[in-house]
């Protein structure tokens, strides 16, 4: 038994690039971020969990967010047996990459397109840029809306890739009692209104300011539309 998805590939050729999930698991007492991916040859699973500190808001946007794990702190970090093994075998991570007893989960297991060995370097670079902002921009936006003081400290153009220096935190503090249910619902309706990335303005939004775009960019155009928190396939 283990983690296996429609994107896992075949046992003799696992697709580690997209066979994963990033989730939040919570009850009335605590909140954990849970990252899981398929194991070697699609057997079992590799996973990590990080406790969100009390009084913090967390953002998970289609990517791993667990970074430096203290492997000796079970109160705040949990993980599958041999969590570093595949990363070491594949050359994705080495113990010398981190301080003793620490492991960068997203740094080791997060996917970044190969722009040097790709048959089409321009397309690979475009995909790399897309992935950086596909999740990163939404993390910035969630923090900005739910904890404005902390969000203001973050660069919306930083992106979120395994190699990103000084990456976004997995969570940020918010003043006690400051986050309401209405605020959370507004986050889920958000299209970056009032920011440079606002999808309700510009020619592509049409005469009625619609934030929805087609599922693919115009033919012959490299890149994608901005990925908002709310989008056409998640609205009903």
PDB file of C-alpha atoms in Angstrom:
ATOM      1  CA  UNK A   1       0.000   0.000   0.000  1.00  0.00           C
ATOM      2  CA  UNK A   2       1.072   3.581  -0.513  1.00  0.00           C
ATOM      3  CA  UNK A   3       0.413   6.741  -2.472  1.00  0.00           C
ATOM      4  CA  UNK A   4      -0.426   6.253  -6.137  1.00  0.00           C
ATOM      5  CA  UNK A   5      -2.211   8.654  -8.449  1.00  0.00           C
ATOM      6  CA  UNK A   6      -3.188   8.973 -12.083  1.00  0.00           C
ATOM      7  CA  UNK A   7       0.010  10.994 -12.532  1.00  0.00           C
ATOM      8  CA  UNK A   8       2.349   8.443 -10.987  1.00  0.00           C
ATOM      9  CA  UNK A   9       3.571   6.943 -14.258  1.00  0.00           C
ATOM     10  CA  UNK A  10       4.506   3.280 -14.494  1.00  0.00           C
ATOM     11  CA  UNK A  11       6.488   1.227 -11.944  1.00  0.00           C
ATOM     12  CA  UNK A  12       9.462   0.978 -14.318  1.00  0.00           C
ATOM     13  CA  UNK A  13       9.284   4.710 -15.115  1.00  0.00           C
ATOM     14  CA  UNK A  14       7.754   6.637 -12.177  1.00  0.00           C
ATOM     15  CA  UNK A  15       6.619  10.187 -12.800  1.00  0.00           C
ATOM     16  CA  UNK A  16       7.961  11.953  -9.736  1.00  0.00           C
ATOM     17  CA  UNK A  17       7.213  15.367 -11.267  1.00  0.00           C
ATOM     18  CA  UNK A  18       3.466  15.300 -10.640  1.00  0.00           C
ATOM     19  CA  UNK A  19       2.664  12.280  -8.473  1.00  0.00           C
ATOM     20  CA  UNK A  20       2.117  14.145  -5.238  1.00  0.00           C
ATOM     21  CA  UNK A  21      -0.335  16.021  -3.062  1.00  0.00           C
ATOM     22  CA  UNK A  22      -0.052  18.949  -0.670  1.00  0.00           C
ATOM     23  CA  UNK A  23      -2.825  19.077   1.912  1.00  0.00           C
ATOM     24  CA  UNK A  24      -3.884  20.634   5.199  1.00  0.00           C
ATOM     25  CA  UNK A  25      -5.132  18.319   7.958  1.00  0.00           C
ATOM     26  CA  UNK A  26      -6.849  19.845  10.950  1.00  0.00           C
ATOM     27  CA  UNK A  27      -9.192  19.379  13.884  1.00  0.00           C
ATOM     28  CA  UNK A  28     -10.317  21.828  16.543  1.00  0.00           C
ATOM     29  CA  UNK A  29      -6.980  21.610  18.351  1.00  0.00           C
ATOM     30  CA  UNK A  30      -4.227  21.642  15.749  1.00  0.00           C
ATOM     31  CA  UNK A  31      -3.358  22.098  12.088  1.00  0.00           C
ATOM     32  CA  UNK A  32      -0.733  20.204  10.090  1.00  0.00           C
ATOM     33  CA  UNK A  33       0.538  20.579   6.534  1.00  0.00           C
ATOM     34  CA  UNK A  34       0.898  17.177   4.860  1.00  0.00           C
ATOM     35  CA  UNK A  35       3.040  16.595   1.738  1.00  0.00           C
ATOM     36  CA  UNK A  36       3.038  13.135   0.132  1.00  0.00           C
ATOM     37  CA  UNK A  37       4.474  11.616  -3.055  1.00  0.00           C
ATOM     38  CA  UNK A  38       4.951   8.230  -4.610  1.00  0.00           C
ATOM     39  CA  UNK A  39       7.956   6.184  -3.481  1.00  0.00           C
ATOM     40  CA  UNK A  40      10.644   4.491  -5.546  1.00  0.00           C
ATOM     41  CA  UNK A  41       9.121   2.418  -8.386  1.00  0.00           C
ATOM     42  CA  UNK A  42       5.705   3.680  -7.260  1.00  0.00           C
ATOM     43  CA  UNK A  43       5.946   1.561  -4.104  1.00  0.00           C
ATOM     44  CA  UNK A  44       4.764   2.812  -0.721  1.00  0.00           C
ATOM     45  CA  UNK A  45       4.964   6.592  -0.192  1.00  0.00           C
ATOM     46  CA  UNK A  46       7.270   9.348   0.947  1.00  0.00           C
ATOM     47  CA  UNK A  47       5.644  11.940   3.147  1.00  0.00           C
ATOM     48  CA  UNK A  48       6.264  14.747   5.592  1.00  0.00           C
ATOM     49  CA  UNK A  49       4.037  16.692   7.949  1.00  0.00           C
ATOM     50  CA  UNK A  50       4.650  19.997   9.686  1.00  0.00           C
ATOM     51  CA  UNK A  51       2.612  21.462  12.521  1.00  0.00           C
ATOM     52  CA  UNK A  52       1.364  24.999  11.891  1.00  0.00           C
ATOM     53  CA  UNK A  53       2.146  27.145  14.950  1.00  0.00           C
ATOM     54  CA  UNK A  54      -0.868  28.425  16.923  1.00  0.00           C
ATOM     55  CA  UNK A  55      -2.001  31.832  15.709  1.00  0.00           C
ATOM     56  CA  UNK A  56      -0.653  31.326  12.183  1.00  0.00           C
ATOM     57  CA  UNK A  57      -2.338  31.154   8.797  1.00  0.00           C
ATOM     58  CA  UNK A  58      -1.009  28.673   6.221  1.00  0.00           C
ATOM     59  CA  UNK A  59      -1.112  28.702   2.421  1.00  0.00           C
ATOM     60  CA  UNK A  60      -0.899  25.632   0.178  1.00  0.00           C
ATOM     61  CA  UNK A  61      -1.159  26.189  -3.568  1.00  0.00           C
ATOM     62  CA  UNK A  62      -0.541  23.055  -5.637  1.00  0.00           C
ATOM     63  CA  UNK A  63       3.013  22.568  -4.385  1.00  0.00           C
ATOM     64  CA  UNK A  64       4.973  21.312  -1.434  1.00  0.00           C
ATOM     65  CA  UNK A  65       5.589  23.962   1.219  1.00  0.00           C
ATOM     66  CA  UNK A  66       7.492  21.987   3.853  1.00  0.00           C
ATOM     67  CA  UNK A  67      11.083  23.174   3.756  1.00  0.00           C
ATOM     68  CA  UNK A  68      13.680  22.741   6.514  1.00  0.00           C
ATOM     69  CA  UNK A  69      12.555  19.866   8.714  1.00  0.00           C
ATOM     70  CA  UNK A  70      14.120  19.229  12.103  1.00  0.00           C
ATOM     71  CA  UNK A  71      14.193  15.447  12.035  1.00  0.00           C
ATOM     72  CA  UNK A  72      14.630  15.353  15.812  1.00  0.00           C
ATOM     73  CA  UNK A  73      11.511  17.401  16.612  1.00  0.00           C
ATOM     74  CA  UNK A  74       8.506  15.040  16.476  1.00  0.00           C
ATOM     75  CA  UNK A  75       6.262  17.620  18.118  1.00  0.00           C
ATOM     76  CA  UNK A  76       6.462  19.743  14.977  1.00  0.00           C
ATOM     77  CA  UNK A  77       7.682  17.417  12.200  1.00  0.00           C
ATOM     78  CA  UNK A  78       6.597  13.911  11.249  1.00  0.00           C
ATOM     79  CA  UNK A  79       7.816  11.909   8.248  1.00  0.00           C
ATOM     80  CA  UNK A  80       7.902   8.508   6.613  1.00  0.00           C
ATOM     81  CA  UNK A  81      10.712   6.065   7.480  1.00  0.00           C
ATOM     82  CA  UNK A  82      13.811   6.727   5.367  1.00  0.00           C
ATOM     83  CA  UNK A  83      12.395  10.048   4.174  1.00  0.00           C
ATOM     84  CA  UNK A  84      15.752  11.126   2.720  1.00  0.00           C
ATOM     85  CA  UNK A  85      16.678   7.809   1.090  1.00  0.00           C
ATOM     86  CA  UNK A  86      15.259   8.302  -2.419  1.00  0.00           C
ATOM     87  CA  UNK A  87      16.536  11.895  -2.568  1.00  0.00           C
ATOM     88  CA  UNK A  88      20.041  10.686  -1.747  1.00  0.00           C
ATOM     89  CA  UNK A  89      19.871   7.784  -4.231  1.00  0.00           C
ATOM     90  CA  UNK A  90      18.684  10.063  -7.034  1.00  0.00           C
ATOM     91  CA  UNK A  91      21.242  12.764  -6.263  1.00  0.00           C
ATOM     92  CA  UNK A  92      18.536  15.300  -5.397  1.00  0.00           C
ATOM     93  CA  UNK A  93      19.844  15.908  -1.882  1.00  0.00           C
ATOM     94  CA  UNK A  94      22.882  15.214   0.253  1.00  0.00           C
ATOM     95  CA  UNK A  95      23.303  15.510   4.034  1.00  0.00           C
ATOM     96  CA  UNK A  96      25.915  18.186   3.370  1.00  0.00           C
ATOM     97  CA  UNK A  97      23.182  20.351   1.815  1.00  0.00           C
ATOM     98  CA  UNK A  98      21.646  21.054   5.233  1.00  0.00           C
ATOM     99  CA  UNK A  99      22.655  21.420   8.829  1.00  0.00           C
ATOM    100  CA  UNK A 100      23.036  18.094  10.691  1.00  0.00           C
ATOM    101  CA  UNK A 101      19.631  16.628  11.479  1.00  0.00           C
ATOM    102  CA  UNK A 102      17.756  18.853   9.029  1.00  0.00           C
ATOM    103  CA  UNK A 103      16.166  18.028   5.674  1.00  0.00           C
ATOM    104  CA  UNK A 104      14.668  20.365   3.064  1.00  0.00           C
ATOM    105  CA  UNK A 105      11.675  18.329   1.870  1.00  0.00           C
ATOM    106  CA  UNK A 106      10.548  20.636  -0.941  1.00  0.00           C
ATOM    107  CA  UNK A 107      14.148  21.405  -1.880  1.00  0.00           C
ATOM    108  CA  UNK A 108      14.801  17.699  -2.350  1.00  0.00           C
ATOM    109  CA  UNK A 109      11.517  16.439  -3.786  1.00  0.00           C
ATOM    110  CA  UNK A 110      10.009  19.485  -5.482  1.00  0.00           C
ATOM    111  CA  UNK A 111       9.989  19.510  -9.281  1.00  0.00           C
ATOM    112  CA  UNK A 112      11.891  22.012 -11.416  1.00  0.00           C
ATOM    113  CA  UNK A 113      12.008  21.638 -15.242  1.00  0.00           C
ATOM    114  CA  UNK A 114      15.482  21.007 -16.647  1.00  0.00           C
ATOM    115  CA  UNK A 115      16.268  24.082 -18.728  1.00  0.00           C
ATOM    116  CA  UNK A 116      19.798  23.009 -19.682  1.00  0.00           C
ATOM    117  CA  UNK A 117      19.265  19.497 -21.005  1.00  0.00           C
ATOM    118  CA  UNK A 118      15.824  20.119 -22.523  1.00  0.00           C
ATOM    119  CA  UNK A 119      15.230  19.626 -26.248  1.00  0.00           C
ATOM    120  CA  UNK A 120      13.389  22.972 -26.233  1.00  0.00           C
ATOM    121  CA  UNK A 121      15.138  25.193 -23.644  1.00  0.00           C
ATOM    122  CA  UNK A 122      12.746  28.097 -24.244  1.00  0.00           C
ATOM    123  CA  UNK A 123       9.708  25.930 -23.528  1.00  0.00           C
ATOM    124  CA  UNK A 124      11.389  24.477 -20.451  1.00  0.00           C
ATOM    125  CA  UNK A 125      12.205  27.953 -19.162  1.00  0.00           C
ATOM    126  CA  UNK A 126       8.629  29.042 -19.762  1.00  0.00           C
ATOM    127  CA  UNK A 127       7.335  26.062 -17.779  1.00  0.00           C
ATOM    128  CA  UNK A 128       9.803  26.810 -14.982  1.00  0.00           C
ATOM    129  CA  UNK A 129       8.548  30.379 -14.768  1.00  0.00           C
ATOM    130  CA  UNK A 130       4.924  29.215 -14.853  1.00  0.00           C
ATOM    131  CA  UNK A 131       5.478  26.764 -11.997  1.00  0.00           C
ATOM    132  CA  UNK A 132       7.235  29.419  -9.925  1.00  0.00           C
ATOM    133  CA  UNK A 133       4.227  31.727  -9.949  1.00  0.00           C
ATOM    134  CA  UNK A 134       1.447  29.146 -10.279  1.00  0.00           C
ATOM    135  CA  UNK A 135       1.725  28.430  -6.567  1.00  0.00           C
ATOM    136  CA  UNK A 136       3.908  31.265  -5.294  1.00  0.00           C
ATOM    137  CA  UNK A 137       1.626  34.122  -6.281  1.00  0.00           C
ATOM    138  CA  UNK A 138      -1.327  32.522  -4.508  1.00  0.00           C
ATOM    139  CA  UNK A 139       0.736  31.976  -1.347  1.00  0.00           C
ATOM    140  CA  UNK A 140       1.650  35.661  -1.358  1.00  0.00           C
ATOM    141  CA  UNK A 141      -1.967  36.667  -1.945  1.00  0.00           C
ATOM    142  CA  UNK A 142      -3.358  34.495   0.854  1.00  0.00           C
ATOM    143  CA  UNK A 143      -0.853  35.884   3.331  1.00  0.00           C
ATOM    144  CA  UNK A 144      -1.548  39.441   2.131  1.00  0.00           C
ATOM    145  CA  UNK A 145      -5.290  39.074   2.602  1.00  0.00           C
ATOM    146  CA  UNK A 146      -5.332  37.192   5.922  1.00  0.00           C
ATOM    147  CA  UNK A 147      -2.279  38.751   7.562  1.00  0.00           C
ATOM    148  CA  UNK A 148      -1.633  42.067   5.767  1.00  0.00           C
ATOM    149  CA  UNK A 149       1.310  43.112   7.947  1.00  0.00           C
ATOM    150  CA  UNK A 150       3.153  39.868   7.229  1.00  0.00           C
ATOM    151  CA  UNK A 151       2.071  39.764   3.594  1.00  0.00           C
ATOM    152  CA  UNK A 152       3.546  43.208   3.043  1.00  0.00           C
ATOM    153  CA  UNK A 153       6.969  41.782   3.875  1.00  0.00           C
ATOM    154  CA  UNK A 154       6.803  39.297   0.968  1.00  0.00           C
ATOM    155  CA  UNK A 155       7.755  39.852  -2.669  1.00  0.00           C
ATOM    156  CA  UNK A 156       4.929  38.757  -5.015  1.00  0.00           C
ATOM    157  CA  UNK A 157       7.493  38.188  -7.768  1.00  0.00           C
ATOM    158  CA  UNK A 158       9.723  35.807  -5.798  1.00  0.00           C
ATOM    159  CA  UNK A 159       8.000  32.640  -6.962  1.00  0.00           C
ATOM    160  CA  UNK A 160       8.006  29.271  -5.239  1.00  0.00           C
ATOM    161  CA  UNK A 161      10.428  26.651  -6.552  1.00  0.00           C
ATOM    162  CA  UNK A 162      12.696  24.160  -4.744  1.00  0.00           C
ATOM    163  CA  UNK A 163      15.719  26.317  -5.577  1.00  0.00           C
ATOM    164  CA  UNK A 164      14.145  29.627  -4.491  1.00  0.00           C
ATOM    165  CA  UNK A 165      16.423  31.447  -2.067  1.00  0.00           C
ATOM    166  CA  UNK A 166      14.797  32.658   1.152  1.00  0.00           C
ATOM    167  CA  UNK A 167      11.478  31.060   0.114  1.00  0.00           C
ATOM    168  CA  UNK A 168       8.079  32.033   1.399  1.00  0.00           C
ATOM    169  CA  UNK A 169       7.295  30.646   4.852  1.00  0.00           C
ATOM    170  CA  UNK A 170       4.740  27.863   5.057  1.00  0.00           C
ATOM    171  CA  UNK A 171       2.702  29.989   7.444  1.00  0.00           C
ATOM    172  CA  UNK A 172       2.727  33.487   8.939  1.00  0.00           C
ATOM    173  CA  UNK A 173       1.343  34.860  12.214  1.00  0.00           C
ATOM    174  CA  UNK A 174      -1.928  36.767  12.284  1.00  0.00           C
ATOM    175  CA  UNK A 175      -3.301  38.791  15.211  1.00  0.00           C
ATOM    176  CA  UNK A 176      -5.548  36.698  17.424  1.00  0.00           C
ATOM    177  CA  UNK A 177      -9.174  36.869  16.318  1.00  0.00           C
ATOM    178  CA  UNK A 178      -8.350  38.878  13.204  1.00  0.00           C
ATOM    179  CA  UNK A 179      -9.275  36.214  10.624  1.00  0.00           C
ATOM    180  CA  UNK A 180     -13.009  35.785  10.132  1.00  0.00           C
ATOM    181  CA  UNK A 181     -15.028  33.240   8.173  1.00  0.00           C
ATOM    182  CA  UNK A 182     -16.014  36.010   5.762  1.00  0.00           C
ATOM    183  CA  UNK A 183     -12.353  36.798   5.100  1.00  0.00           C
ATOM    184  CA  UNK A 184     -11.634  33.161   4.301  1.00  0.00           C
ATOM    185  CA  UNK A 185     -14.593  33.013   1.908  1.00  0.00           C
ATOM    186  CA  UNK A 186     -13.378  36.197   0.216  1.00  0.00           C
ATOM    187  CA  UNK A 187      -9.953  34.598  -0.241  1.00  0.00           C
ATOM    188  CA  UNK A 188     -11.584  31.705  -2.069  1.00  0.00           C
ATOM    189  CA  UNK A 189     -13.350  34.217  -4.357  1.00  0.00           C
ATOM    190  CA  UNK A 190     -10.198  36.206  -5.102  1.00  0.00           C
ATOM    191  CA  UNK A 191      -8.862  37.086  -8.568  1.00  0.00           C
ATOM    192  CA  UNK A 192      -6.078  39.442  -7.400  1.00  0.00           C
ATOM    193  CA  UNK A 193      -8.478  42.380  -7.462  1.00  0.00           C
ATOM    194  CA  UNK A 194      -6.715  45.683  -6.877  1.00  0.00           C
ATOM    195  CA  UNK A 195      -3.224  44.326  -7.555  1.00  0.00           C
ATOM    196  CA  UNK A 196      -1.015  44.458 -10.681  1.00  0.00           C
ATOM    197  CA  UNK A 197      -2.217  40.910 -11.421  1.00  0.00           C
ATOM    198  CA  UNK A 198      -5.947  41.746 -11.353  1.00  0.00           C
ATOM    199  CA  UNK A 199      -7.794  39.461 -13.775  1.00  0.00           C
ATOM    200  CA  UNK A 200     -10.927  41.618 -13.798  1.00  0.00           C
ATOM    201  CA  UNK A 201      -9.271  44.418 -15.795  1.00  0.00           C
ATOM    202  CA  UNK A 202      -7.636  44.683 -19.203  1.00  0.00           C
ATOM    203  CA  UNK A 203      -8.690  43.635 -22.688  1.00  0.00           C
ATOM    204  CA  UNK A 204      -8.760  39.937 -21.834  1.00  0.00           C
ATOM    205  CA  UNK A 205     -11.450  40.550 -19.211  1.00  0.00           C
ATOM    206  CA  UNK A 206     -13.834  41.786 -21.893  1.00  0.00           C
ATOM    207  CA  UNK A 207     -16.556  44.425 -21.529  1.00  0.00           C
ATOM    208  CA  UNK A 208     -17.921  42.934 -18.292  1.00  0.00           C
ATOM    209  CA  UNK A 209     -14.641  42.518 -16.405  1.00  0.00           C
ATOM    210  CA  UNK A 210     -14.778  38.751 -16.212  1.00  0.00           C
ATOM    211  CA  UNK A 211     -11.790  37.179 -14.452  1.00  0.00           C
ATOM    212  CA  UNK A 212     -12.231  33.838 -16.202  1.00  0.00           C
ATOM    213  CA  UNK A 213      -9.924  32.910 -19.043  1.00  0.00           C
ATOM    214  CA  UNK A 214      -9.775  30.017 -21.453  1.00  0.00           C
ATOM    215  CA  UNK A 215      -8.073  26.831 -20.258  1.00  0.00           C
ATOM    216  CA  UNK A 216      -5.122  27.438 -22.585  1.00  0.00           C
ATOM    217  CA  UNK A 217      -3.395  30.613 -23.850  1.00  0.00           C
ATOM    218  CA  UNK A 218      -4.067  31.933 -27.349  1.00  0.00           C
ATOM    219  CA  UNK A 219      -2.507  29.762 -30.050  1.00  0.00           C
ATOM    220  CA  UNK A 220       1.127  30.620 -30.686  1.00  0.00           C
ATOM    221  CA  UNK A 221       1.521  32.432 -27.364  1.00  0.00           C
ATOM    222  CA  UNK A 222       4.042  31.231 -24.798  1.00  0.00           C
ATOM    223  CA  UNK A 223       2.958  31.392 -21.192  1.00  0.00           C
ATOM    224  CA  UNK A 224      -0.277  31.098 -19.257  1.00  0.00           C
ATOM    225  CA  UNK A 225      -2.833  33.386 -17.737  1.00  0.00           C
ATOM    226  CA  UNK A 226      -2.292  34.365 -14.115  1.00  0.00           C
ATOM    227  CA  UNK A 227      -3.492  31.552 -11.820  1.00  0.00           C
ATOM    228  CA  UNK A 228      -5.882  33.143  -9.357  1.00  0.00           C
ATOM    229  CA  UNK A 229      -7.173  31.482  -6.197  1.00  0.00           C
ATOM    230  CA  UNK A 230     -10.678  31.383  -7.706  1.00  0.00           C
ATOM    231  CA  UNK A 231     -10.931  30.170 -11.287  1.00  0.00           C
ATOM    232  CA  UNK A 232     -13.429  28.916 -13.830  1.00  0.00           C
ATOM    233  CA  UNK A 233     -13.120  25.203 -13.074  1.00  0.00           C
ATOM    234  CA  UNK A 234     -13.511  25.818  -9.347  1.00  0.00           C
ATOM    235  CA  UNK A 235     -16.580  28.068  -9.598  1.00  0.00           C
ATOM    236  CA  UNK A 236     -20.174  26.859  -9.560  1.00  0.00           C
TER     237      UNK A 236
END
